[in-house]
Amino acid sequence: MSFPWANEYKPGNGLTQWLDEKLPLPRFVYNAVGAGYPVPRNLNYMWNFGVLAGFCLVLQIVTGVVLAMHYAANAGVAFDSVEHIMRDVNWGWMMRYAHANGASAFFVVVYLHIFRGFFYSSYKAPREMIWLLGVTIFLLMMATAFMGYVLPWGQMSFWGAKVITGLFGAIPLVGEPIQIWLLGGFAPDNAALNRFFSLHFLLPFVIAGVIILHIWALHIPGSSNPTGVEVKTESDTVPFHPYYTAKDGFGLGIFLLIYCAILFFAPNALGHPDNYIPANPLSTPAHIVPEWYFYPFYAILRAFTYDFFFIPAKLMGVLAMFGSILVWFFLPWLDTSPVRSGHYRPLFRKFFWFGLIPTMAVLFYCGGAPAAEPYVMISQVASIYYFAHFLIILPLVSSIEKPEPLPFSITEGVLGKDESAVLNAHPAAA
Amino acid sequence: MRVRGGSRQGISMADEASIDTLGVTGEGVRRRDFINIAAVSFAGVGGAAVILPLVSQMAPSADVLAQSSTEIDISAIQTGQAIKAVFRKQPVFIRNLKPEEIASADQVDATSLRDPQTLEERTKVGKTNWLITMGVCTHLGCVPLGAGEGEVKGEFGGYFCPCHGSHYDTAGRIRKGPAPKNLEVPEYSFISDTVVKIG
Ligand code: HEM
Ligand code: FES
């Protein structure tokens, strides 16, 4: 791993020397995110979101552990214990708002991280494993956020739990027993609430484990970059520290400004007022929708209203919803163009900006809208395009497109072909 | 056999052969292989056996199952009215159908329906006016409207599920929308003319 010109770790004093022999943790950090990790010199701000996602996970774990000190996972008192956190616990309101909005921030960051991957085809060889682990993390995040949303035991919590476990009920024959098994009862109740709390506590640590694998896999080929051309010489890279620690630090500052603005000035803007009504198993809220970050997938679920040959509409919707994420797993093999970056792929770029992005926006909008016309019809068209984009358009574009000429190297891409500029910028490379 | 000393290179070909044939039975089976396979299989079966309690603990517990029958007094329900009761922590609709409602349910040709059933099949003999169903939409489990006073009853005068727009008729049968099945009729019996036992 890493490039031959990477700086080598040298313990500065007796203590770090001693530590380096017993447990070389400082050396590990130095090589992973320090001066010992050479990174392409041309990374833009789209490469900030990985670090930001890591920050969000830490934020959720810290605020979550604090909430768990005051929360009670019992259907009789869960709602009141959240109100107790909001009103009575010192700074409890802040911890809860930080956690609830932290989940939203986490998804914003991860979506941008994923769409960075779509545009620059970061999933292509040799980075397929990084991508597969990333999609796995996303699935785990969805499960974690769903179960977290059940914990306050408001109306949306309860009916969200019912509808989402109901999805499993669509599986032929075994569906209903599976749903009852998942809930530990015939409807969401104490058993479901308790197991969701247990798993909601556990899964973030599983996510942390998969993130370690994700970064391990990343450090074998190293980061890709906006040109998509692989690193060739030392002049193509700069050490992670101080260059990208500084750039990531700046990005973190901007992120925190936006996050805090929402946290302190509009903490309920992204939530649903219905969740401040205690769970009532006998009455469904008029308009049930999931949290905003599930809207596009919820729209796909509801788009299927007709039976498809022998597959009932209900099962079709469930398959399509899971399929819309599982299809990402196959991207490295669906997009066969040898060129990575969208900057050099004229046709791909058009379908990205005028096909995929508007489709996601439409699905997002329809997922939050009532299940009535014209939204159902619009979701149907958008769902078809969504799948066509990955399964038909991408492979076709890859085979007919004539890519624009690539720069010879990252350095040339950044500085142009001027030989003397190359040499002046990095005399060491000469 | 000689005590093995130093590195493997130090052992002659003859020694290797004698180690490999050590404890070999008449059929050519090594004793060590047997112990190896037996031990690993035993551990494997033990590991697999642990999965059973781990999986089964998630199923409904005894107290949840014990809530599985309810007796309800229906004497106060006037013709055309309905009540919501609770069975297994889920709503049950008990509806005293009007003669027009029974007639309109009987008018349709049951075989043309998504989930073909007649009102007679969904009620007890001689008590066709008592429509007892779960108040759980067969789509994704919302509680349909139509049992409470003044709630919308949908295009077919029965129940309407606001979640994704399923319409049920006066026999609780699915007529329009994404739900695949009629509202479930739970197991029940009339203990007397005014009391039903559900479950
Ligand atoms: C992947 C990271 C995580 C995500 C995406 C996440 C998401 C959520 C969400 C969406 C809620 C509901 C917020 C609300 O409306 O009240 C929630 C609640 C909760 N979470 Fe997390 N969470 C994460 C990590 C954790 C961890 C590590 C813990 C504990 C160790 C935790 C403990 C709790 C508790 C106790 C609640 C209930 C209190 C409340 O509703 O505010 N969470 N979580
Ligand atoms: S849950 Fe009733 S229509 Fe979907």
XYZ file of C-alpha atoms and ligand atoms in Angstrom:
676
model
C 0.000 0.000 0.000
C 0.865 3.703 -0.211
C 3.395 5.148 -2.634
C 7.158 4.564 -2.386
C 7.802 8.271 -1.831
C 5.588 8.454 1.292
C 7.272 10.175 4.246
C 8.460 7.743 6.877
C 7.400 8.051 10.499
C 10.230 8.982 12.853
C 9.485 8.934 16.586
C 10.376 12.344 18.000
C 11.302 11.433 21.558
C 11.931 8.590 23.952
C 8.265 8.079 24.771
C 7.059 7.801 21.163
C 10.105 5.634 20.414
C 9.068 3.294 23.246
C 5.446 3.328 22.078
C 6.495 2.662 18.465
C 8.127 -0.580 19.598
C 5.248 -1.784 21.784
C 2.153 -0.566 19.927
C 2.900 1.555 16.835
C -0.352 3.521 17.019
C 1.208 6.944 16.273
C 2.902 5.388 13.236
C -0.438 3.982 12.111
C -2.148 7.371 12.395
C 0.790 9.087 10.665
C 0.494 6.686 7.728
C -3.306 6.755 7.614
C -4.208 10.443 7.958
C -0.883 12.164 8.564
C 2.144 13.317 6.625
C 2.913 9.714 5.711
C -0.124 9.369 3.417
C 0.406 10.881 -0.047
C -2.864 12.046 -1.635
C -3.566 13.399 -5.150
C -2.842 17.140 -5.143
C -6.025 18.077 -7.008
C -8.856 16.870 -4.748
C -11.786 19.318 -4.749
C -14.347 19.972 -2.018
C -16.411 16.940 -3.059
C -13.682 14.910 -1.354
C -14.532 16.472 2.035
C -17.624 14.398 2.662
C -15.933 11.204 3.752
C -14.311 12.929 6.704
C -17.566 14.763 7.406
C -19.476 11.462 7.443
C -16.985 10.142 10.002
C -17.544 13.275 12.053
C -21.321 12.744 11.923
C -20.967 9.177 13.183
C -18.940 10.372 16.160
C -21.517 13.112 16.766
C -24.363 10.531 16.751
C -22.503 8.189 19.075
C -21.654 10.922 21.587
C -25.141 12.465 21.659
C -26.750 9.011 21.484
C -24.872 7.663 24.496
C -25.918 10.761 26.425
C -29.582 10.327 25.413
C -29.469 6.654 26.395
C -28.574 7.755 29.945
C -32.015 9.378 30.285
C -34.216 7.498 27.847
C -36.459 4.571 28.894
C -37.301 1.966 26.257
C -40.720 0.949 27.544
C -43.883 1.569 25.566
C -45.563 2.956 28.675
C -43.001 5.644 29.392
C -40.805 6.097 26.287
C -42.706 9.147 25.036
C -42.654 10.769 28.467
C -38.974 10.007 28.940
C -38.202 11.893 25.711
C -40.296 14.825 26.970
C -38.373 14.542 30.249
C -35.138 14.837 28.246
C -36.551 17.876 26.449
C -37.832 19.716 29.516
C -36.093 18.511 32.662
C -32.634 17.155 31.866
C -29.932 19.846 31.822
C -29.142 20.581 28.171
C -31.334 17.604 27.277
C -33.184 19.600 24.597
C -29.852 20.329 22.946
C -28.665 16.725 23.049
C -31.899 15.475 21.520
C -32.045 18.146 18.816
C -28.359 17.543 18.106
C -29.042 13.823 17.686
C -32.223 14.159 15.600
C -30.725 16.817 13.310
C -27.407 14.979 13.389
C -29.130 12.070 11.655
C -30.339 14.441 8.933
C -26.889 15.984 8.584
C -25.370 12.505 8.365
C -27.650 11.641 5.441
C -27.007 14.946 3.609
C -23.273 14.317 3.868
C -23.516 10.668 2.844
C -25.746 11.439 -0.145
C -23.204 13.993 -1.394
C -20.445 11.444 -0.797
C -22.343 8.835 -2.841
C -23.159 11.252 -5.673
C -19.507 12.273 -5.788
C -18.884 8.576 -6.419
C -21.513 8.490 -9.191
C -20.062 11.500 -11.036
C -16.387 10.576 -10.791
C -17.138 6.814 -11.066
C -15.088 6.251 -7.950
C -16.531 2.730 -7.879
C -14.422 1.550 -10.809
C -11.444 -0.783 -10.495
C -9.341 -0.856 -8.428
C -11.838 0.667 -5.944
C -14.798 -1.747 -6.203
C -14.376 -3.051 -2.664
C -14.442 0.472 -1.212
C -17.714 1.031 -3.045
C -19.301 -2.268 -1.943
C -18.436 -1.511 1.687
C -19.831 1.993 1.246
C -23.218 0.722 0.038
C -23.229 -1.681 3.003
C -22.645 1.241 5.371
C -25.529 3.105 3.755
C -27.887 0.141 4.291
C -26.809 -0.121 7.932
C -27.367 3.617 8.358
C -30.888 3.311 6.994
C -31.673 0.516 9.461
C -30.172 2.491 12.341
C -32.027 5.694 11.531
C -35.320 3.849 11.072
C -35.043 2.157 14.463
C -33.945 5.412 16.118
C -37.004 7.167 14.802
C -39.208 4.562 16.505
C -37.725 5.259 19.953
C -39.608 8.479 20.875
C -42.817 6.400 20.458
C -44.870 9.159 18.888
C -47.502 8.637 16.204
C -44.968 8.689 13.350
C -42.667 6.356 15.287
C -45.428 3.817 15.773
C -46.905 3.929 12.298
C -43.491 4.076 10.681
C -42.590 0.875 12.535
C -45.842 -0.727 11.467
C -45.564 0.193 7.793
C -41.866 -0.668 7.465
C -42.171 -4.060 9.175
C -45.304 -4.479 7.024
C -42.962 -4.465 4.018
C -41.680 -7.838 5.142
C -45.279 -9.024 5.241
C -45.270 -8.721 1.448
C -42.927 -11.699 1.106
C -45.004 -14.661 -0.144
C -45.934 -17.384 2.403
C -43.394 -16.572 5.137
C -44.034 -12.813 5.132
C -46.526 -12.617 7.964
C -44.656 -14.936 10.370
C -41.509 -12.904 9.658
C -43.273 -9.664 10.470
C -44.626 -11.089 13.737
C -41.166 -12.418 14.576
C -39.514 -9.059 13.855
C -42.004 -7.247 16.075
C -42.270 -9.913 18.750
C -46.034 -9.389 18.627
C -48.921 -8.697 16.293
C -48.329 -4.959 16.232
C -45.472 -2.736 17.427
C -45.380 -2.788 21.223
C -42.970 -3.130 24.119
C -41.092 -6.072 22.589
C -40.491 -4.194 19.335
C -39.509 -0.961 21.083
C -36.981 -2.729 23.299
C -35.290 -4.658 20.521
C -35.162 -1.564 18.334
C -33.418 0.294 21.146
C -30.948 -2.526 21.638
C -30.153 -2.654 17.922
C -30.149 1.119 17.545
C -27.448 1.203 20.203
C -25.458 -1.598 18.593
C -25.565 -0.800 14.864
C -23.559 2.450 14.940
C -20.631 0.454 16.312
C -21.063 -2.110 13.552
C -21.020 0.832 11.132
C -17.781 2.045 12.732
C -16.298 -1.402 12.070
C -17.335 -1.387 8.411
C -15.933 2.148 8.065
C -12.564 0.820 9.216
C -12.707 -1.789 6.439
C -13.838 0.925 3.983
C -10.794 3.050 4.785
C -8.479 0.078 4.826
C -9.656 -0.797 1.317
C -9.234 2.866 0.319
C -5.626 3.001 1.456
C -4.586 0.204 -0.892
C -5.022 2.091 -4.198
C -5.296 5.515 -2.489
C -7.919 8.179 -3.265
C -9.122 8.777 -6.805
C -9.271 12.401 -7.959
C -11.274 14.769 -10.202
C -9.312 13.838 -13.358
C -9.725 10.124 -12.683
C -6.112 9.629 -13.847
C -4.118 7.452 -11.447
C -1.148 8.855 -9.506
C 2.083 8.374 -11.481
C 4.835 10.332 -9.751
C 5.501 12.168 -6.541
C 4.579 15.498 -8.161
C 0.993 14.179 -8.438
C 0.581 13.988 -4.662
C 0.839 16.049 -1.495
C 0.976 14.653 2.055
C -2.445 14.345 3.733
C -1.205 16.438 6.645
C -1.097 19.439 6.552
C -2.740 19.858 3.132
C -5.955 17.897 3.554
C -6.261 18.149 7.300
C -6.474 21.894 6.621
C -8.912 21.542 3.728
C -11.091 19.104 5.688
C -10.921 21.379 8.721
C -12.211 24.283 6.656
C -14.999 22.109 5.261
C -15.898 20.986 8.783
C -16.221 24.654 9.818
C -18.706 25.353 7.005
C -20.604 22.170 7.827
C -20.872 23.111 11.504
C -22.140 26.603 10.642
C -25.047 25.148 8.653
C -25.686 22.348 11.144
C -25.758 24.723 14.118
C -27.995 27.184 12.268
C -30.598 24.422 11.922
C -29.974 22.963 15.376
C -30.484 26.282 17.166
C -32.906 28.148 14.925
C -35.079 25.509 13.243
C -34.627 22.263 15.186
C -38.042 20.894 14.202
C -38.002 21.997 10.575
C -37.039 18.529 9.338
C -39.306 16.566 11.688
C -43.022 15.811 11.649
C -45.343 17.493 14.183
C -47.325 14.225 14.448
C -44.424 12.683 16.316
C -45.200 14.943 19.272
C -48.486 13.015 19.661
C -48.033 9.819 21.757
C -48.344 6.553 19.800
C -51.956 5.448 19.368
C -52.423 1.960 17.908
C -56.081 2.699 17.134
C -55.684 5.749 14.947
C -53.442 6.354 11.955
C -52.271 9.904 11.180
C -53.867 11.205 7.976
C -50.569 11.532 6.117
C -47.823 9.120 7.098
C -44.404 9.642 5.552
C -40.944 8.584 6.684
C -38.122 10.980 7.519
C -37.084 13.143 4.543
C -33.973 11.069 3.814
C -36.096 8.068 2.851
C -38.430 9.978 0.489
C -36.952 8.844 -2.863
C -37.133 5.188 -1.846
C -40.597 5.601 -0.347
C -41.756 7.093 -3.658
C -40.484 4.006 -5.482
C -42.292 1.761 -2.980
C -45.598 3.499 -3.620
C -45.147 3.737 -7.385
C -46.205 0.118 -7.866
C -49.998 0.015 -7.791
C -50.640 -2.716 -10.365
C -49.896 -6.427 -10.243
C -46.992 -7.306 -12.517
C -47.800 -10.640 -14.170
C -48.039 -12.987 -11.179
C -46.252 -10.659 -8.728
C -48.723 -8.698 -6.570
C -48.377 -4.913 -6.522
C -47.451 -4.879 -2.840
C -44.516 -7.267 -3.308
C -43.406 -5.454 -6.466
C -43.164 -2.180 -4.562
C -41.058 -3.783 -1.855
C -38.739 -5.483 -4.349
C -38.327 -2.258 -6.303
C -37.546 -0.261 -3.189
C -34.824 -2.632 -2.015
C -33.664 -3.092 -5.618
C -33.197 0.648 -6.053
C -30.343 0.512 -3.547
C -29.061 -2.988 -4.281
C -28.494 -1.954 -7.913
C -25.683 0.283 -6.638
C -23.754 -2.840 -5.694
C -23.484 -3.710 -9.399
C -22.348 -0.294 -10.616
C -18.659 -1.219 -11.005
C -19.721 -3.820 -13.578
C -22.547 -1.879 -15.242
C -20.430 1.148 -16.098
C -17.749 -0.320 -18.370
C -16.165 2.887 -19.678
C -12.407 2.892 -18.994
C -12.594 6.632 -18.224
C -13.537 7.485 -14.636
C -14.204 11.177 -14.333
C -17.424 12.710 -15.676
C -15.331 15.707 -16.737
C -14.047 13.715 -19.702
C -17.273 11.874 -20.535
C -19.556 14.193 -22.543
C -22.529 11.843 -22.903
C -22.351 10.357 -19.398
C -22.225 13.891 -18.013
C -25.459 14.839 -19.812
C -27.295 11.821 -18.446
C -25.941 12.546 -14.976
C -27.011 16.198 -14.786
C -30.190 16.020 -16.875
C -31.256 12.418 -16.143
C -30.254 11.019 -12.781
C -30.198 14.236 -10.722
C -33.647 15.541 -11.808
C -35.089 12.023 -11.400
C -33.825 11.832 -7.830
C -35.255 15.306 -7.158
C -38.657 14.274 -8.528
C -38.678 11.025 -6.525
C -37.684 12.991 -3.454
C -40.578 15.381 -3.936
C -43.133 12.651 -4.660
C -42.016 10.577 -1.650
C -43.100 13.371 0.667
C -46.340 14.126 -1.211
C -49.688 12.395 -0.510
C -50.276 9.076 -2.270
C -52.607 10.532 -4.864
C -52.499 11.587 -8.506
C -50.590 13.134 -10.139
C -47.790 12.115 -7.757
C -48.287 8.368 -8.197
C -48.051 8.646 -11.971
C -45.018 10.923 -11.787
C -43.310 8.504 -9.369
C -43.990 5.665 -11.796
C -42.272 7.452 -14.669
C -39.374 8.531 -12.433
C -38.941 5.001 -11.034
C -38.726 3.570 -14.524
C -36.108 6.147 -15.494
C -34.195 5.492 -12.276
C -33.765 1.803 -13.037
C -33.196 2.442 -16.745
C -30.387 4.840 -15.879
C -28.384 2.189 -14.063
C -29.362 -0.927 -15.990
C -29.635 0.352 -19.587
C -28.294 3.872 -20.051
C -24.987 3.449 -18.197
C -23.864 0.303 -20.070
C -25.018 1.785 -23.396
C -23.345 5.142 -22.858
C -20.139 3.376 -21.862
C -20.046 1.495 -25.135
C -20.982 4.283 -27.578
C -19.429 7.351 -25.976
C -16.188 8.876 -27.286
C -14.425 10.295 -24.234
C -12.559 13.602 -24.360
C -8.743 13.385 -24.212
C -7.372 12.791 -20.711
C -4.375 14.668 -19.329
C -1.240 12.557 -19.214
C -0.984 12.920 -15.462
C -2.631 14.655 -12.508
C 0.141 17.240 -12.524
C -0.470 17.975 -16.192
C -4.191 18.166 -15.536
C -3.602 20.797 -12.859
C -0.720 22.819 -14.325
C -1.098 22.270 -18.071
C 1.547 20.850 -20.355
C 4.196 23.436 -19.469
C 7.257 21.345 -18.542
C 8.996 24.131 -16.616
C 5.863 24.800 -14.558
C 5.805 21.149 -13.589
C 9.421 21.250 -12.530
C 9.155 24.559 -10.672
C 6.149 23.485 -8.699
C 7.849 20.377 -7.456
C 11.621 20.521 -7.818
C 11.839 17.309 -5.827
C 10.204 15.406 -8.673
C 12.970 16.319 -11.150
C 10.114 -43.205 16.527
C 12.937 -40.747 17.090
C 12.437 -37.498 18.922
C 12.124 -34.746 16.325
C 15.067 -32.408 16.645
C 15.763 -29.064 14.991
C 14.234 -28.098 11.675
C 12.084 -30.101 9.329
C 14.932 -30.261 6.822
C 16.800 -32.349 9.382
C 14.287 -35.182 9.038
C 15.031 -37.759 6.406
C 12.515 -38.962 3.852
C 12.151 -42.191 5.751
C 11.176 -40.286 8.948
C 8.579 -38.242 7.062
C 6.956 -41.378 5.790
C 6.863 -42.879 9.263
C 5.208 -39.722 10.707
C 2.599 -39.661 7.964
C 1.667 -43.293 8.433
C 1.498 -42.978 12.222
C -1.845 -44.205 13.610
C -3.232 -45.164 10.216
C -5.907 -47.839 10.436
C -6.352 -50.747 8.089
C -8.700 -48.730 5.879
C -6.122 -45.945 5.486
C -7.866 -43.466 7.845
C -5.597 -41.415 10.135
C -6.637 -41.310 13.775
C -5.936 -37.585 13.898
C -8.243 -36.868 10.980
C -10.993 -38.683 12.791
C -10.496 -36.685 15.986
C -10.283 -33.482 13.958
C -13.522 -34.090 12.054
C -15.344 -35.316 15.153
C -14.299 -32.291 17.231
C -15.100 -29.699 14.561
C -18.470 -31.308 13.757
C -19.392 -31.388 17.418
C -18.500 -27.707 17.785
C -20.448 -26.956 14.601
C -23.590 -28.714 15.809
C -23.258 -26.964 19.172
C -22.878 -23.584 17.469
C -25.890 -24.240 15.266
C -27.966 -25.312 18.264
C -27.331 -21.954 19.930
C -28.991 -20.200 16.975
C -32.351 -21.718 17.905
C -32.839 -19.876 21.217
C -31.279 -16.735 19.730
C -33.830 -16.681 16.918
C -36.783 -17.942 18.899
C -36.444 -15.374 21.698
C -37.619 -12.769 19.209
C -40.996 -14.445 18.644
C -44.025 -13.196 20.631
C -43.556 -14.042 24.313
C -46.077 -15.982 26.406
C -47.719 -12.878 27.885
C -48.201 -11.353 24.438
C -49.815 -14.565 23.217
C -51.941 -14.719 26.379
C -53.714 -11.494 25.405
C -55.180 -13.463 22.562
C -58.894 -13.459 23.326
C -61.355 -10.710 24.179
C -65.072 -10.649 25.064
C -67.109 -7.723 23.844
C -70.649 -6.583 24.634
C -72.328 -5.539 21.392
C -75.807 -4.776 22.716
C -75.364 -1.004 22.443
C -74.429 -0.961 18.756
C -77.405 0.358 16.786
C -78.102 -0.632 13.190
C -75.773 1.345 10.919
C -73.282 1.960 13.743
C -69.856 0.490 14.365
C -67.373 0.325 17.220
C -63.633 -0.125 17.446
C -62.536 -2.774 19.927
C -59.037 -4.011 20.712
C -57.794 -7.527 20.045
C -54.108 -8.426 20.326
C -53.402 -4.694 20.685
C -54.878 -4.147 17.261
C -58.204 -2.532 16.362
C -61.229 -4.692 15.497
C -64.243 -3.190 13.739
C -67.654 -4.488 14.835
C -70.346 -3.171 12.552
C -74.107 -3.609 12.667
C -74.960 -3.437 8.949
C -78.087 -1.709 7.662
C -80.300 -3.783 5.327
C -79.262 -1.500 2.404
C -75.625 -2.197 3.178
C -76.226 -5.946 3.172
C -78.127 -5.608 -0.103
C -75.363 -3.604 -1.750
C -72.780 -6.163 -0.637
C -74.886 -9.005 -2.043
C -75.427 -7.215 -5.360
C -71.832 -7.599 -6.580
C -70.647 -10.749 -8.268
C -68.089 -12.056 -5.770
C -66.077 -13.915 -8.408
C -65.203 -10.588 -10.080
C -63.419 -9.324 -6.950
C -59.710 -9.226 -6.180
C -60.241 -11.439 -3.142
C -63.465 -13.294 -4.024
C -65.712 -13.784 -0.974
C -69.404 -13.212 -0.262
C -70.793 -11.413 2.767
C -72.232 -14.775 3.935
C -68.763 -16.313 3.931
C -67.491 -13.407 6.023
C -70.221 -13.495 8.699
C -71.927 -16.101 10.915
C -75.085 -17.899 9.815
C -78.190 -15.925 10.767
C -76.048 -12.974 11.844
C -75.147 -11.480 8.460
C -75.732 -8.018 9.893
C -72.736 -8.379 12.225
C -69.592 -7.646 10.214
C -66.595 -8.281 12.464
C -63.198 -7.576 10.883
C -59.734 -6.484 11.909
C -59.287 -2.735 11.572
C -55.948 -3.311 9.894
C -55.495 -2.446 6.234
C -54.122 -5.468 4.394
C -51.752 -3.213 2.478
C -49.256 -1.997 5.061
C -51.281 -2.084 8.239
C -52.837 1.355 8.757
C -56.209 1.687 10.487
C -58.871 2.428 7.849
C -61.501 5.112 8.449
C -65.251 4.418 8.481
C -65.973 2.850 11.868
C -66.117 6.105 13.819
C -69.009 8.584 13.673
C -68.584 10.960 10.733
C -65.519 9.303 9.238
C -65.298 8.925 5.460
C -66.284 5.463 4.260
C -64.717 5.500 0.812
C -66.270 5.011 -2.602
C -67.949 1.724 -1.663
C -69.508 2.818 1.616
C -67.416 0.532 3.834
C -63.972 1.633 4.939
C -61.309 3.865 3.470
C -57.591 3.651 4.244
C -56.029 7.095 3.979
C -52.431 5.853 3.904
C -52.282 4.802 0.280
C -55.933 4.995 -0.702
C -57.512 1.537 -0.327
C -61.326 1.380 -0.550
C -63.279 -1.426 1.150
C -66.985 -2.146 0.638
C -69.784 -2.842 3.143
C -68.546 -6.435 3.502
C -65.000 -5.178 4.230
C -63.814 -6.459 0.849
C -61.035 -4.697 -1.048
C -62.473 -2.947 -4.086
C -59.926 -0.322 -5.111
C -56.365 0.669 -4.196
C -53.139 -1.190 -3.408
C -54.325 -3.576 -0.659
C -54.222 -7.203 -1.824
C -56.817 -8.801 0.493
C -60.163 -8.207 2.183
C -60.071 -6.972 5.785
C -59.250 -10.043 7.843
C -62.114 -11.698 9.719
C -60.660 -12.829 13.063
C -61.737 -16.059 14.712
C -64.800 -15.280 16.843
C -67.991 -16.781 18.233
C -71.227 -15.479 19.700
C -71.315 -16.411 23.370
C -74.850 -14.998 23.572
C -76.927 -12.661 21.413
C -75.164 -9.681 22.920
C -71.619 -10.909 23.633
C -68.947 -12.000 21.154
C -65.680 -13.644 22.031
C -62.851 -12.762 19.669
C -59.827 -15.049 19.438
C -25.573 5.870 12.863
C -25.772 6.657 13.873
C -27.147 7.061 14.404
C -28.254 7.527 13.717
C -28.363 7.753 12.206
C -29.298 7.755 14.702
C -30.576 8.233 14.418
C -31.573 8.487 15.346
C -32.851 9.077 15.069
C -33.347 9.516 13.677
C -33.538 9.184 16.246
C -34.926 9.805 16.472
C -34.758 11.254 16.831
C -36.033 11.881 17.297
O -36.845 12.273 16.457
O -36.212 11.972 18.500
C -32.718 8.629 17.271
C -33.095 8.538 18.617
C -32.305 7.988 19.629
N -31.017 7.510 19.497
Fe -29.924 7.476 17.745
N -28.820 7.429 15.955
C -27.514 6.989 15.823
C -26.681 6.561 16.852
C -27.082 6.371 18.197
C -26.268 5.788 19.244
C -24.835 5.314 19.064
C -27.038 5.769 20.396
C -26.700 5.267 21.809
C -25.610 4.740 22.155
C -28.310 6.345 20.080
C -29.345 6.523 21.012
C -30.593 7.067 20.730
C -31.648 7.276 21.702
C -31.584 6.928 23.205
C -32.732 7.844 21.010
C -34.121 8.210 21.599
C -34.194 9.625 22.063
C -34.771 10.529 21.005
O -35.737 10.145 20.376
O -34.228 11.608 20.822
N -28.316 6.689 18.745
N -31.516 8.209 16.714
S -51.862 0.767 4.473
Fe -53.871 1.002 3.799
S -53.597 1.609 1.779
Fe -51.545 1.287 2.417
